[in-house]
JSON list of C-alpha atoms and ligand atoms in Angstrom, two decimals:
[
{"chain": "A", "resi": 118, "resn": "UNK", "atom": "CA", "xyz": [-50.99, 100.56, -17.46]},
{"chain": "A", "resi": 119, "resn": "UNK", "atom": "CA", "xyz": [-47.91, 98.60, -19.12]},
{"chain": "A", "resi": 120, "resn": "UNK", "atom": "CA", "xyz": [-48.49, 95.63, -20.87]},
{"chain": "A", "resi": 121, "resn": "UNK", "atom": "CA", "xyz": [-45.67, 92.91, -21.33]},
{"chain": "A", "resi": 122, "resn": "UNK", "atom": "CA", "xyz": [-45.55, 92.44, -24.92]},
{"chain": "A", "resi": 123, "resn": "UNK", "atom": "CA", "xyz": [-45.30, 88.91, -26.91]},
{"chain": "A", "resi": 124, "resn": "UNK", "atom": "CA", "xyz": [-41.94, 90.17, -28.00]},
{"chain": "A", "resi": 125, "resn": "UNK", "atom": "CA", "xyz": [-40.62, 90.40, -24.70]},
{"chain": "A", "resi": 126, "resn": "UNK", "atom": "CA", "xyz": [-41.59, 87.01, -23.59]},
{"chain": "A", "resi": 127, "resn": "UNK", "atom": "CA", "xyz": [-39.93, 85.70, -26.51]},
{"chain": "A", "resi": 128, "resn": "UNK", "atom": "CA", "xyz": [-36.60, 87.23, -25.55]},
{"chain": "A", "resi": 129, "resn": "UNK", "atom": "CA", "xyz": [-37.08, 86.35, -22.16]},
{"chain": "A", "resi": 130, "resn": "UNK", "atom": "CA", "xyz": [-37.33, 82.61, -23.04]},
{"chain": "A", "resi": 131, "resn": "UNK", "atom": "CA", "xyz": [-34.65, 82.78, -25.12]},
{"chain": "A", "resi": 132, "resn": "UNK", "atom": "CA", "xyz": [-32.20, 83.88, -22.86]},
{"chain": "A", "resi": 133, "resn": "UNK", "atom": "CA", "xyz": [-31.64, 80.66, -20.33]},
{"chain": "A", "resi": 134, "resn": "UNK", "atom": "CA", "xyz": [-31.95, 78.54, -23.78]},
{"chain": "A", "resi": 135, "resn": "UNK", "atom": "CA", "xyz": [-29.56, 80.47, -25.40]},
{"chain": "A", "resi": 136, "resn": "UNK", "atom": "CA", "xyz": [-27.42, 79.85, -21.90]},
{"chain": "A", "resi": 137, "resn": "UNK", "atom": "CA", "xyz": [-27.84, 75.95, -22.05]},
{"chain": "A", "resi": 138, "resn": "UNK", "atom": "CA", "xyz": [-27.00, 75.43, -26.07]},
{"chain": "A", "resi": 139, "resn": "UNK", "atom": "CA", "xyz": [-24.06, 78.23, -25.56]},
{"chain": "A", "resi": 140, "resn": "UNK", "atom": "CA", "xyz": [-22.81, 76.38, -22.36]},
{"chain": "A", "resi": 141, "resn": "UNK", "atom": "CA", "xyz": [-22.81, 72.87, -23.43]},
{"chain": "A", "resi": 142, "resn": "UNK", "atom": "CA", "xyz": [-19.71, 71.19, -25.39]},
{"chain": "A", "resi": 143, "resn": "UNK", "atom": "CA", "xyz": [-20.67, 69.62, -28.55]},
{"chain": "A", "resi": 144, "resn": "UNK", "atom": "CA", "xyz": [-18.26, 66.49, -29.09]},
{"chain": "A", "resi": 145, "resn": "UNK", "atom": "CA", "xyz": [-17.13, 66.20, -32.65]},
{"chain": "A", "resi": 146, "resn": "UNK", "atom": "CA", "xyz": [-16.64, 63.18, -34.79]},
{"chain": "A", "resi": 147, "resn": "UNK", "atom": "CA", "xyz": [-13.33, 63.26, -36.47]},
{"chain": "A", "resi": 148, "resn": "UNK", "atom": "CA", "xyz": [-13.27, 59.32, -37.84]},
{"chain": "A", "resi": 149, "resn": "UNK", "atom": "CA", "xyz": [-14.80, 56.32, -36.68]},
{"chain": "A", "resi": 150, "resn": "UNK", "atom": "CA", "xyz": [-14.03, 52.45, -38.42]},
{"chain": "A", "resi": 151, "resn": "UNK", "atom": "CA", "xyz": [-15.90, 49.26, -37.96]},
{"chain": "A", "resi": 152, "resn": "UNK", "atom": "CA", "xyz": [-12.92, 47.03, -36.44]},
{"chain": "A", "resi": 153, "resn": "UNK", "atom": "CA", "xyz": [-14.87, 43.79, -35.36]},
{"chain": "A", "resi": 154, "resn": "UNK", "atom": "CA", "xyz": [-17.93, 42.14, -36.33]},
{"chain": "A", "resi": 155, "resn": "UNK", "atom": "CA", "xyz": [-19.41, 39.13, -36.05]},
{"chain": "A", "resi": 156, "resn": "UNK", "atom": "CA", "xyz": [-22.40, 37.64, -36.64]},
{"chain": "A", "resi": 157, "resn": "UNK", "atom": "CA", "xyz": [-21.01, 33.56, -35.88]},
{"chain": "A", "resi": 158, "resn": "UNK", "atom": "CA", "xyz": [-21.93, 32.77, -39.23]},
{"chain": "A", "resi": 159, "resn": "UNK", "atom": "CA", "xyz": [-18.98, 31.32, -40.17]},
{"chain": "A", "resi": 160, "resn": "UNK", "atom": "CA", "xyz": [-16.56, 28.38, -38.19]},
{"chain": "A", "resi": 161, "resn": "UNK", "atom": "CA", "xyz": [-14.03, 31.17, -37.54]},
{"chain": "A", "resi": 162, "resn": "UNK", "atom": "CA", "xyz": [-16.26, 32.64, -35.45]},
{"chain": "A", "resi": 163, "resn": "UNK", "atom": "CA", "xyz": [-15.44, 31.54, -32.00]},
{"chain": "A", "resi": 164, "resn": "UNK", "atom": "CA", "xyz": [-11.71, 32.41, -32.60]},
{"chain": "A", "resi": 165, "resn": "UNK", "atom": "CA", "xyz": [-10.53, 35.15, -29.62]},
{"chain": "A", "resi": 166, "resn": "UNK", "atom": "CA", "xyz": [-14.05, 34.10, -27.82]},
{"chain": "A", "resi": 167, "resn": "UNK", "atom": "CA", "xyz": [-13.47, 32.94, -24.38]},
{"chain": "A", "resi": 168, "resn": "UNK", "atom": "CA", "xyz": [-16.57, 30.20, -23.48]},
{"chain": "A", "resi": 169, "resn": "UNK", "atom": "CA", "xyz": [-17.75, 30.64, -26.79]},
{"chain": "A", "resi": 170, "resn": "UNK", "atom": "CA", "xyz": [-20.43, 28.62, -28.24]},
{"chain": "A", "resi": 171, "resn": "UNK", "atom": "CA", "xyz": [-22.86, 28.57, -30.93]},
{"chain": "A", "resi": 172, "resn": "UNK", "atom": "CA", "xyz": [-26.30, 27.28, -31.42]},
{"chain": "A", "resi": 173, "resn": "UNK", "atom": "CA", "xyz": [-29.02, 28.35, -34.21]},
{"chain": "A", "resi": 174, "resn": "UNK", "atom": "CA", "xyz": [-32.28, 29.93, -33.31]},
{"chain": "A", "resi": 175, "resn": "UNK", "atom": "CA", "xyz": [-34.80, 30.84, -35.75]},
{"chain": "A", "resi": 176, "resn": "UNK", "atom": "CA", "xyz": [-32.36, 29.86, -38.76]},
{"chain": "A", "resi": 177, "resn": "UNK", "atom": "CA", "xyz": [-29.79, 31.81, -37.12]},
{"chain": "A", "resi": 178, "resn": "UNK", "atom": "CA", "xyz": [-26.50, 30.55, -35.91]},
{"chain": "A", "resi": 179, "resn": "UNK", "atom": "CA", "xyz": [-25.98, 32.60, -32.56]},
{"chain": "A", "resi": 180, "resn": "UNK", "atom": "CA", "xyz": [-23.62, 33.01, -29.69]},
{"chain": "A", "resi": 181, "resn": "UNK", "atom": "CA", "xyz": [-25.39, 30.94, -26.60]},
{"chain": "A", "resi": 182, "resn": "UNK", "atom": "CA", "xyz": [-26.93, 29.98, -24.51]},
{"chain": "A", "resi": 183, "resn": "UNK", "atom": "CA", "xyz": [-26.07, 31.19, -21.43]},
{"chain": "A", "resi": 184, "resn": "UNK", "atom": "CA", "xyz": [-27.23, 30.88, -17.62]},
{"chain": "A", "resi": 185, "resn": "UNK", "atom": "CA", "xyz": [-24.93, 32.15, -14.98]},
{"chain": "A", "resi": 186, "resn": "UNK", "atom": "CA", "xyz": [-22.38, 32.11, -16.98]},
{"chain": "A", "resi": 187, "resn": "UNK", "atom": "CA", "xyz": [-19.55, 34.87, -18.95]},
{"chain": "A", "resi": 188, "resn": "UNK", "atom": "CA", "xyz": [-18.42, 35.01, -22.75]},
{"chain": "A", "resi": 189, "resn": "UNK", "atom": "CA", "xyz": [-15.60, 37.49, -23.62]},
{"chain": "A", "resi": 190, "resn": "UNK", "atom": "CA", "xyz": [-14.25, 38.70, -26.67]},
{"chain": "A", "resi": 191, "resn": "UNK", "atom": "CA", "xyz": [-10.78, 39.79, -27.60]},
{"chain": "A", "resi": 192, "resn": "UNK", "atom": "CA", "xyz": [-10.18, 42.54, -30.24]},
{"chain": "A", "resi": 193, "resn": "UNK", "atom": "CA", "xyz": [-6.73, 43.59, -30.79]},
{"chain": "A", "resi": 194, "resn": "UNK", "atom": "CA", "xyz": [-4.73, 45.47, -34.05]},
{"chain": "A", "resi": 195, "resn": "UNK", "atom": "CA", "xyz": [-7.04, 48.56, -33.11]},
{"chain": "A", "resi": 196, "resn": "UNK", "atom": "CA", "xyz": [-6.22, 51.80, -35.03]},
{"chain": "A", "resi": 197, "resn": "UNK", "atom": "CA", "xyz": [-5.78, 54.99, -33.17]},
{"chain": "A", "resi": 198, "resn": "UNK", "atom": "CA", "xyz": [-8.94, 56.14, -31.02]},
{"chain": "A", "resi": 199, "resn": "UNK", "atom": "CA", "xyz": [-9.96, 57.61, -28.28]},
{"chain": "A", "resi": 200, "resn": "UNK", "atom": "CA", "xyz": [-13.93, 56.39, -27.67]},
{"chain": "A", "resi": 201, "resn": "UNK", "atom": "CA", "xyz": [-15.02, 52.84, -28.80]},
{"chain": "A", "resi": 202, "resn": "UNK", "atom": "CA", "xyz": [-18.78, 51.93, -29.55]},
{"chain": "A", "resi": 203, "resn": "UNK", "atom": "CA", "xyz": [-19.77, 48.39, -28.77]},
{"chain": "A", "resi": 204, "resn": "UNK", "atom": "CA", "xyz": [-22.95, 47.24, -30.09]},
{"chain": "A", "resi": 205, "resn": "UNK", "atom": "CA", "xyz": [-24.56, 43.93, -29.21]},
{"chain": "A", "resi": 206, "resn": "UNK", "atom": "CA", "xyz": [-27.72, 41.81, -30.43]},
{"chain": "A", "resi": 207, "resn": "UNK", "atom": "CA", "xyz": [-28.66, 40.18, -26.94]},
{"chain": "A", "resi": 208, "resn": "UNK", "atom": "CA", "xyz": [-31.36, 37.59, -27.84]},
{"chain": "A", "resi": 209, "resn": "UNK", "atom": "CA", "xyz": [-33.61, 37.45, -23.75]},
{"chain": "A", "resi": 210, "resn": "UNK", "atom": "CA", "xyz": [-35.06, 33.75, -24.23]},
{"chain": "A", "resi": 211, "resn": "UNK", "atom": "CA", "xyz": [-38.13, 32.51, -21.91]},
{"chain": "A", "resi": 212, "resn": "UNK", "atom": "CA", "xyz": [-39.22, 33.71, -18.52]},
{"chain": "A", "resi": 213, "resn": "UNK", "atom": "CA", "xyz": [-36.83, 36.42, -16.95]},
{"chain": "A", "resi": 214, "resn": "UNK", "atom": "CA", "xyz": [-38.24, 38.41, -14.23]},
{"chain": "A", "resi": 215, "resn": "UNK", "atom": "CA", "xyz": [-36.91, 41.56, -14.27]},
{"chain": "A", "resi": 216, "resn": "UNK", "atom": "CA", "xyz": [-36.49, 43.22, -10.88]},
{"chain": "A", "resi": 217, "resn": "UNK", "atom": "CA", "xyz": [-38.79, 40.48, -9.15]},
{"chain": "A", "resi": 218, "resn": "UNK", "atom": "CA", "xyz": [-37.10, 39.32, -6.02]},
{"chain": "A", "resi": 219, "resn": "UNK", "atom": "CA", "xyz": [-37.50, 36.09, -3.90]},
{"chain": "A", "resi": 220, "resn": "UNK", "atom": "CA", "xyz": [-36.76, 32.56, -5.19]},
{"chain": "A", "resi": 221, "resn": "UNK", "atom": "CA", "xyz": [-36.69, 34.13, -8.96]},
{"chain": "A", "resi": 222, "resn": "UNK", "atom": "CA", "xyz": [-34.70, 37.43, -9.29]},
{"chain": "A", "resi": 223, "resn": "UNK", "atom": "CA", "xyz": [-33.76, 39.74, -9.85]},
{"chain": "A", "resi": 224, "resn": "UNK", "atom": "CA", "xyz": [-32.39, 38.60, -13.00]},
{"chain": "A", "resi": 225, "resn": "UNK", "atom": "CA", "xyz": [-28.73, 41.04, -13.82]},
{"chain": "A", "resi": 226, "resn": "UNK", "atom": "CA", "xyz": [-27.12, 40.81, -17.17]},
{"chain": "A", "resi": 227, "resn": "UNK", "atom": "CA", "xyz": [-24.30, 42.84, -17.39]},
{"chain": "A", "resi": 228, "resn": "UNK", "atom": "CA", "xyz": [-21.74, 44.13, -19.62]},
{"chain": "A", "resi": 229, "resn": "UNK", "atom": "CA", "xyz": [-18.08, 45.15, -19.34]},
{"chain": "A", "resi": 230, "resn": "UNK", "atom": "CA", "xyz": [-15.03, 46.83, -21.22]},
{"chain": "A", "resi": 231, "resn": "UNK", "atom": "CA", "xyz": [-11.80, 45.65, -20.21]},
{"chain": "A", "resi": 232, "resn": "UNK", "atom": "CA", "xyz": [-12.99, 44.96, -17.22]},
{"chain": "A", "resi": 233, "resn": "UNK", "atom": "CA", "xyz": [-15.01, 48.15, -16.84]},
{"chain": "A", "resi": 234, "resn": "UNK", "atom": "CA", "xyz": [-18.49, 47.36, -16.21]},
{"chain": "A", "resi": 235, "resn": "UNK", "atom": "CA", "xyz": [-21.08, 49.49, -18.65]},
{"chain": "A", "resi": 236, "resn": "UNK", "atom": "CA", "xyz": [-23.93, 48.35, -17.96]},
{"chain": "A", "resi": 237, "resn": "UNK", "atom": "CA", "xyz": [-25.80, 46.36, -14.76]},
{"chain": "A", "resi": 238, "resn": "UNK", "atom": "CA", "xyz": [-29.40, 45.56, -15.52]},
{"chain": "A", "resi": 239, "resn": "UNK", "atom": "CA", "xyz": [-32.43, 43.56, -15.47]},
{"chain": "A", "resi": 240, "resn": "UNK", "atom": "CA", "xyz": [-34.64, 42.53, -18.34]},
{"chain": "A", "resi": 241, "resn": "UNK", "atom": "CA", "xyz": [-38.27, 40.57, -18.46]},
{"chain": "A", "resi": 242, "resn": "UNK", "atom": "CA", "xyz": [-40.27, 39.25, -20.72]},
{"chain": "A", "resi": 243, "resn": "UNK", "atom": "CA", "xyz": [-43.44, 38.85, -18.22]},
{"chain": "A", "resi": 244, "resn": "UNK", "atom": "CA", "xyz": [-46.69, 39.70, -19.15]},
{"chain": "A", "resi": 245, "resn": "UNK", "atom": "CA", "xyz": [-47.78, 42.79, -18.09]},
{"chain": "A", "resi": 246, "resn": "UNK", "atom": "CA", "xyz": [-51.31, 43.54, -17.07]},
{"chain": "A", "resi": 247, "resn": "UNK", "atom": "CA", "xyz": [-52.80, 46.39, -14.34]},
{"chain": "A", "resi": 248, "resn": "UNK", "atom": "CA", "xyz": [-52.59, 43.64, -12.01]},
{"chain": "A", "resi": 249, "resn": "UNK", "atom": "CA", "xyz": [-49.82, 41.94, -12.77]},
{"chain": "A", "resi": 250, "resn": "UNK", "atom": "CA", "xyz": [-46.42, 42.88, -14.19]},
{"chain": "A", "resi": 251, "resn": "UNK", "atom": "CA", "xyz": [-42.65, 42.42, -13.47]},
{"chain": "A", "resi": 252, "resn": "UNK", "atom": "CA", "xyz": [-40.51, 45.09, -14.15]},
{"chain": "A", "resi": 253, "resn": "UNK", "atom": "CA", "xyz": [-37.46, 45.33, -15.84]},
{"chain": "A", "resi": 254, "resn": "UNK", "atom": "CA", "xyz": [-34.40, 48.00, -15.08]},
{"chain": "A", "resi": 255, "resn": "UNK", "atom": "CA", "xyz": [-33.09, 48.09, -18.92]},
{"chain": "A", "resi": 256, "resn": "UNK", "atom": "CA", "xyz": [-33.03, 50.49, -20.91]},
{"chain": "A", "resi": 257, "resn": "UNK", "atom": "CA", "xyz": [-31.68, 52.16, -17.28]},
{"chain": "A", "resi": 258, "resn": "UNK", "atom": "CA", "xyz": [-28.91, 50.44, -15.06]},
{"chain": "A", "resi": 259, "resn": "UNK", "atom": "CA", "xyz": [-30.48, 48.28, -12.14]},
{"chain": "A", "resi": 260, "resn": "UNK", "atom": "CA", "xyz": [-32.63, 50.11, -10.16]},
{"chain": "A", "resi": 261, "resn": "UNK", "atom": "CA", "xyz": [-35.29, 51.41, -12.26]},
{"chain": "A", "resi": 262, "resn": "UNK", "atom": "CA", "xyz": [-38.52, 50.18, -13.13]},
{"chain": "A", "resi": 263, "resn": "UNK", "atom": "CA", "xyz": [-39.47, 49.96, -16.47]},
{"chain": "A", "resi": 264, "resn": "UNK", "atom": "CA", "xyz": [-42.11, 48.08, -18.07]},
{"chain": "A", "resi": 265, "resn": "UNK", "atom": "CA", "xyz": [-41.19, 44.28, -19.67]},
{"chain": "A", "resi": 266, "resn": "UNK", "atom": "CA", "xyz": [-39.40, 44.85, -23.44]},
{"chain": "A", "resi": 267, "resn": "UNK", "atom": "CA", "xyz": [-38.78, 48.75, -22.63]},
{"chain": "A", "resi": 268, "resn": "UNK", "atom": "CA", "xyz": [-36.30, 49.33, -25.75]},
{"chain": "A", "resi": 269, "resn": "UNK", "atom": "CA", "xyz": [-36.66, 46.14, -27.51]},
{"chain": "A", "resi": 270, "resn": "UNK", "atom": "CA", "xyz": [-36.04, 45.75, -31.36]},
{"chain": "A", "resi": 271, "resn": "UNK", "atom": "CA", "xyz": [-38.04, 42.30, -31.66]},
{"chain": "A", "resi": 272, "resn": "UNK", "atom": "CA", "xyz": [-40.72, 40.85, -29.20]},
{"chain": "A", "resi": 273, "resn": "UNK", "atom": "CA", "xyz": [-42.24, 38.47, -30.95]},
{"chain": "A", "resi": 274, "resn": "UNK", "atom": "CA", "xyz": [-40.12, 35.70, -31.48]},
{"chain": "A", "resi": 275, "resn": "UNK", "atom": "CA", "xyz": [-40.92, 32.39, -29.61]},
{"chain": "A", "resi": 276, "resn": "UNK", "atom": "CA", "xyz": [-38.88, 31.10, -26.84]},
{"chain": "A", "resi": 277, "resn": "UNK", "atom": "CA", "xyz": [-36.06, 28.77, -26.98]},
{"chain": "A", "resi": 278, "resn": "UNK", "atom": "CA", "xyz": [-36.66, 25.90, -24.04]},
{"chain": "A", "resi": 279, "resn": "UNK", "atom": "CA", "xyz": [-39.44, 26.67, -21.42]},
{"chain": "A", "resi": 280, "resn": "UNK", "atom": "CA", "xyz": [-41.74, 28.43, -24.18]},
{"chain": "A", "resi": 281, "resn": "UNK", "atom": "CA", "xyz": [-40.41, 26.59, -27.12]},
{"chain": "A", "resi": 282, "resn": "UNK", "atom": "CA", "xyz": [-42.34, 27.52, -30.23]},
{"chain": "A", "resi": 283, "resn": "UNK", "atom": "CA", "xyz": [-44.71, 30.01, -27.91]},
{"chain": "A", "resi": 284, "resn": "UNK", "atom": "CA", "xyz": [-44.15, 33.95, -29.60]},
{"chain": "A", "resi": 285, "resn": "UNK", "atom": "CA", "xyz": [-43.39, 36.50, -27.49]},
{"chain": "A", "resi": 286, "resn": "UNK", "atom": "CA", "xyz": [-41.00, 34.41, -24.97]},
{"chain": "A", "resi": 287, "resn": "UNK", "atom": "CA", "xyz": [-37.48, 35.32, -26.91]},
{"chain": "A", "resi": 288, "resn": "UNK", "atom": "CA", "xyz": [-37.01, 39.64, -26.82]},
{"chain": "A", "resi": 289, "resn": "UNK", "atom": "CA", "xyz": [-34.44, 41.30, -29.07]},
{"chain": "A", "resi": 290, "resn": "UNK", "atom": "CA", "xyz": [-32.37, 44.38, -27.92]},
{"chain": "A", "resi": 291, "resn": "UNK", "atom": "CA", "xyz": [-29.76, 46.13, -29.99]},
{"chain": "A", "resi": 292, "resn": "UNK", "atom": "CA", "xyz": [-27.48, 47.13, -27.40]},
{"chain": "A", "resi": 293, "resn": "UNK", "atom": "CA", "xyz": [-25.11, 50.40, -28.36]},
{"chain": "A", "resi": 294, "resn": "UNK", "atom": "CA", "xyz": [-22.74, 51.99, -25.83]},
{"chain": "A", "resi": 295, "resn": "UNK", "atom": "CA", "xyz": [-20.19, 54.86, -26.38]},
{"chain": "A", "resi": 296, "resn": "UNK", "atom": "CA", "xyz": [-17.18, 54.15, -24.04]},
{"chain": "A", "resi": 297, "resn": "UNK", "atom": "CA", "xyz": [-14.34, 56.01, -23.49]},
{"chain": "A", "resi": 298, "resn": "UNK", "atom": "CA", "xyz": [-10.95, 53.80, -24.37]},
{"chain": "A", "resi": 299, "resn": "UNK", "atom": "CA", "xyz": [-7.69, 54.23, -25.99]},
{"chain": "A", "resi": 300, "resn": "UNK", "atom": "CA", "xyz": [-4.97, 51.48, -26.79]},
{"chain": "A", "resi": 301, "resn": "UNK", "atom": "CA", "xyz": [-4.76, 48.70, -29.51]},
{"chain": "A", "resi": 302, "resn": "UNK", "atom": "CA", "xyz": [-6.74, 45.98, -27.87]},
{"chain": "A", "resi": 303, "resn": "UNK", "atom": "CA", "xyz": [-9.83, 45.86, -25.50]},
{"chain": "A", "resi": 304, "resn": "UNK", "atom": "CA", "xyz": [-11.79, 42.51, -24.37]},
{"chain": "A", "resi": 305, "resn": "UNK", "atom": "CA", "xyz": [-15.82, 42.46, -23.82]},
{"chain": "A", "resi": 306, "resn": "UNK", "atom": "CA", "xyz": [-16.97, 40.79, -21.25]},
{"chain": "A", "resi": 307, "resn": "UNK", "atom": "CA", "xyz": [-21.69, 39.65, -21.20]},
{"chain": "A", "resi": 308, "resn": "UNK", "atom": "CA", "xyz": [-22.75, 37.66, -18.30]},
{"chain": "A", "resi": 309, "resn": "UNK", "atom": "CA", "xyz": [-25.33, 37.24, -16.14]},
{"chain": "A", "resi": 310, "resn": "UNK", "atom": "CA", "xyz": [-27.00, 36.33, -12.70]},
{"chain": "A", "resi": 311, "resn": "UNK", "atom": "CA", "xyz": [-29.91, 35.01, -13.56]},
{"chain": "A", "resi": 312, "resn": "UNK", "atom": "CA", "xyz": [-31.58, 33.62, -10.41]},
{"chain": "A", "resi": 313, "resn": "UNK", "atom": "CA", "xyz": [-34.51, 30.83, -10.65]},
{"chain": "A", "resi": 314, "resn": "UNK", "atom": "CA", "xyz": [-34.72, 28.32, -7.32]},
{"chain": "A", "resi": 315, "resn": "UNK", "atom": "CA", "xyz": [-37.46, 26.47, -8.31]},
{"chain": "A", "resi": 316, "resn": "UNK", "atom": "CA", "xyz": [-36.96, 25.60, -11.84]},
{"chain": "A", "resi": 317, "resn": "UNK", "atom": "CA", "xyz": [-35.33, 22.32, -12.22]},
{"chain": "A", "resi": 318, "resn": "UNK", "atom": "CA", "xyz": [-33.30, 23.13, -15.40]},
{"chain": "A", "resi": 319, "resn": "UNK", "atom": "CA", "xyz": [-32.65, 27.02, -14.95]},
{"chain": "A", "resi": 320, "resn": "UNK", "atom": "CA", "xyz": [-31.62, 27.59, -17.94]},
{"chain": "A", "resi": 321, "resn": "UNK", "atom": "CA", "xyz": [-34.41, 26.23, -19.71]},
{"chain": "A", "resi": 322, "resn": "UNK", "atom": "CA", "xyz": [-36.35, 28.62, -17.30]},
{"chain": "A", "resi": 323, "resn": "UNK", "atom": "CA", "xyz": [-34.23, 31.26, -18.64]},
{"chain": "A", "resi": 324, "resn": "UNK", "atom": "CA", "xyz": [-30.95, 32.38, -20.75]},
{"chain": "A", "resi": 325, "resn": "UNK", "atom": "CA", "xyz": [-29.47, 34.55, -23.12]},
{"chain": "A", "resi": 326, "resn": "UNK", "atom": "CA", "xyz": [-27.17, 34.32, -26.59]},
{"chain": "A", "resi": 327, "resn": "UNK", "atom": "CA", "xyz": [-25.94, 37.15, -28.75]},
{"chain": "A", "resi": 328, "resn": "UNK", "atom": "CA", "xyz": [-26.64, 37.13, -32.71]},
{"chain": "A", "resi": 329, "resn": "UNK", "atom": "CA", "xyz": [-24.13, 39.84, -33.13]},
{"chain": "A", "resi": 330, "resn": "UNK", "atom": "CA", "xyz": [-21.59, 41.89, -32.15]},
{"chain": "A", "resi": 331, "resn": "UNK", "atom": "CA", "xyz": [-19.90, 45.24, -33.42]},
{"chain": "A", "resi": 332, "resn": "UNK", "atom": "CA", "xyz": [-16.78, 47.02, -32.42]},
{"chain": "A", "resi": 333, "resn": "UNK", "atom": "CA", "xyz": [-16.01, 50.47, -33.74]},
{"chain": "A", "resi": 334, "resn": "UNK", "atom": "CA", "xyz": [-12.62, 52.49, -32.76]},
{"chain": "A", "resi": 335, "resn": "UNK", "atom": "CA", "xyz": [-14.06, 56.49, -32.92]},
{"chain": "A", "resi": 336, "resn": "UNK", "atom": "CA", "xyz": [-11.95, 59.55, -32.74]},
{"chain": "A", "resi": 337, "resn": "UNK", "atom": "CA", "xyz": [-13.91, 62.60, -30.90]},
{"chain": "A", "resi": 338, "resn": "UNK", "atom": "CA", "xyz": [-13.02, 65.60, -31.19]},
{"chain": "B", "resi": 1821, "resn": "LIG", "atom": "CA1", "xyz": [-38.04, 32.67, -14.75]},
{"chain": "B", "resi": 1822, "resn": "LIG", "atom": "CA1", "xyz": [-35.46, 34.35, -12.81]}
]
């Protein structure tokens, strides 16, 4: 009687793993530069910043608030490139609810890339319990349900109007897309549809600034 030996199921499991490494097509990084940042520190920093404005949360001069609203940036003199990555610091203040429908949500933030959208999803910051919990789509486009603060950098910071000096009502997310672009200038477009019938101020209910933002022009090879 034959056995199959231990060496033989090693080369056997090799073989489709060799297959996938072999068959996939490793991009290269040939150069990438840091073309725009901003962290609205300074009074310059609205300039190119359509509906700009700034307000300071936790010592921090940031890009906000918004409800229902858009903010674009322009960045132009862009060296040669062929893939930009856009990072943002999205600051989620107070009660979003995620993928909850009815009379509050869901509530969509979005991103695009001249005029490109990247990203369409919900976030939360609802409690989260066995028997209660409202689910968010991010880190995943709309759709999906992940739990409140899936991919967060900072939960614990207290909220900015509705849950004003209460931790855990402001979450942190450090955004970072790869997008495909070429040309000297792009614009970036955050907004959202945040959706709250029954508050009387909705965007004390709920809103959204941006402590930072990052722009770098990549060449991939
Ligand atoms: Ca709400
Ligand atoms: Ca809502």
């Amino acid at each position: 009687m034959q056995f199959i030996t231990p060496k033989f199921i090693v080369f056997f499991l090799l073989i489709p793993l060799f297959a996938l490494t072999s068959s996939c097509h490793e991009d290269e990084l040939m150069g990438e530069v840091l073309v725009y940042e901003n962290d609205f520190s300074t009074a310059a920093s609205l300039t190119g910043i359509e509906n700009g404005k700034l307000m300071v949360f936790e010592e921090d001069t940031v890009l906000g608030n918004y409800n229902n609203e858009e903010v674009s940036v322009a960045v132009n003199g862009m060296p040669g490139h062929n893939t930009v990555r856009v990072v943002i610091e999205l600051l989620v203040h107070d009660s979003w609810d995620g993928n909850n429908t009815g009379v509050s949500g869901p509530d969509y933030w979005f991103m695009e890339v001249s005029g490109v959208q990247i990203l369409n999803t919900t976030f939360s910051n609802s409690p989260c319990s066995w028997s209660y919990c409202l689910f968010q789509s991010y880190p995943d486009q709309y759709g999906r349900h992940n739990d409140p603060k899936t991919g967060a950098m900072e939960t614990d910071l207290p909220g900015l109007c509705q849950y004003a000096d209460t931790p855990n009502w402001t979450t942190k997310y450090r955004i970072s897309k790869l997008v495909s672009h070429n040309g000297p200038s792009l614009t970036i477009t955050c907004g959202d549809q945040l959706l709250q019938e029954n508050a009387p101020v909705p965007i004390c209910d709920e809103s959204w600034s941006i402590s930072k933002i990052e722009v770098s022009a990549l060449t991939v090879k």
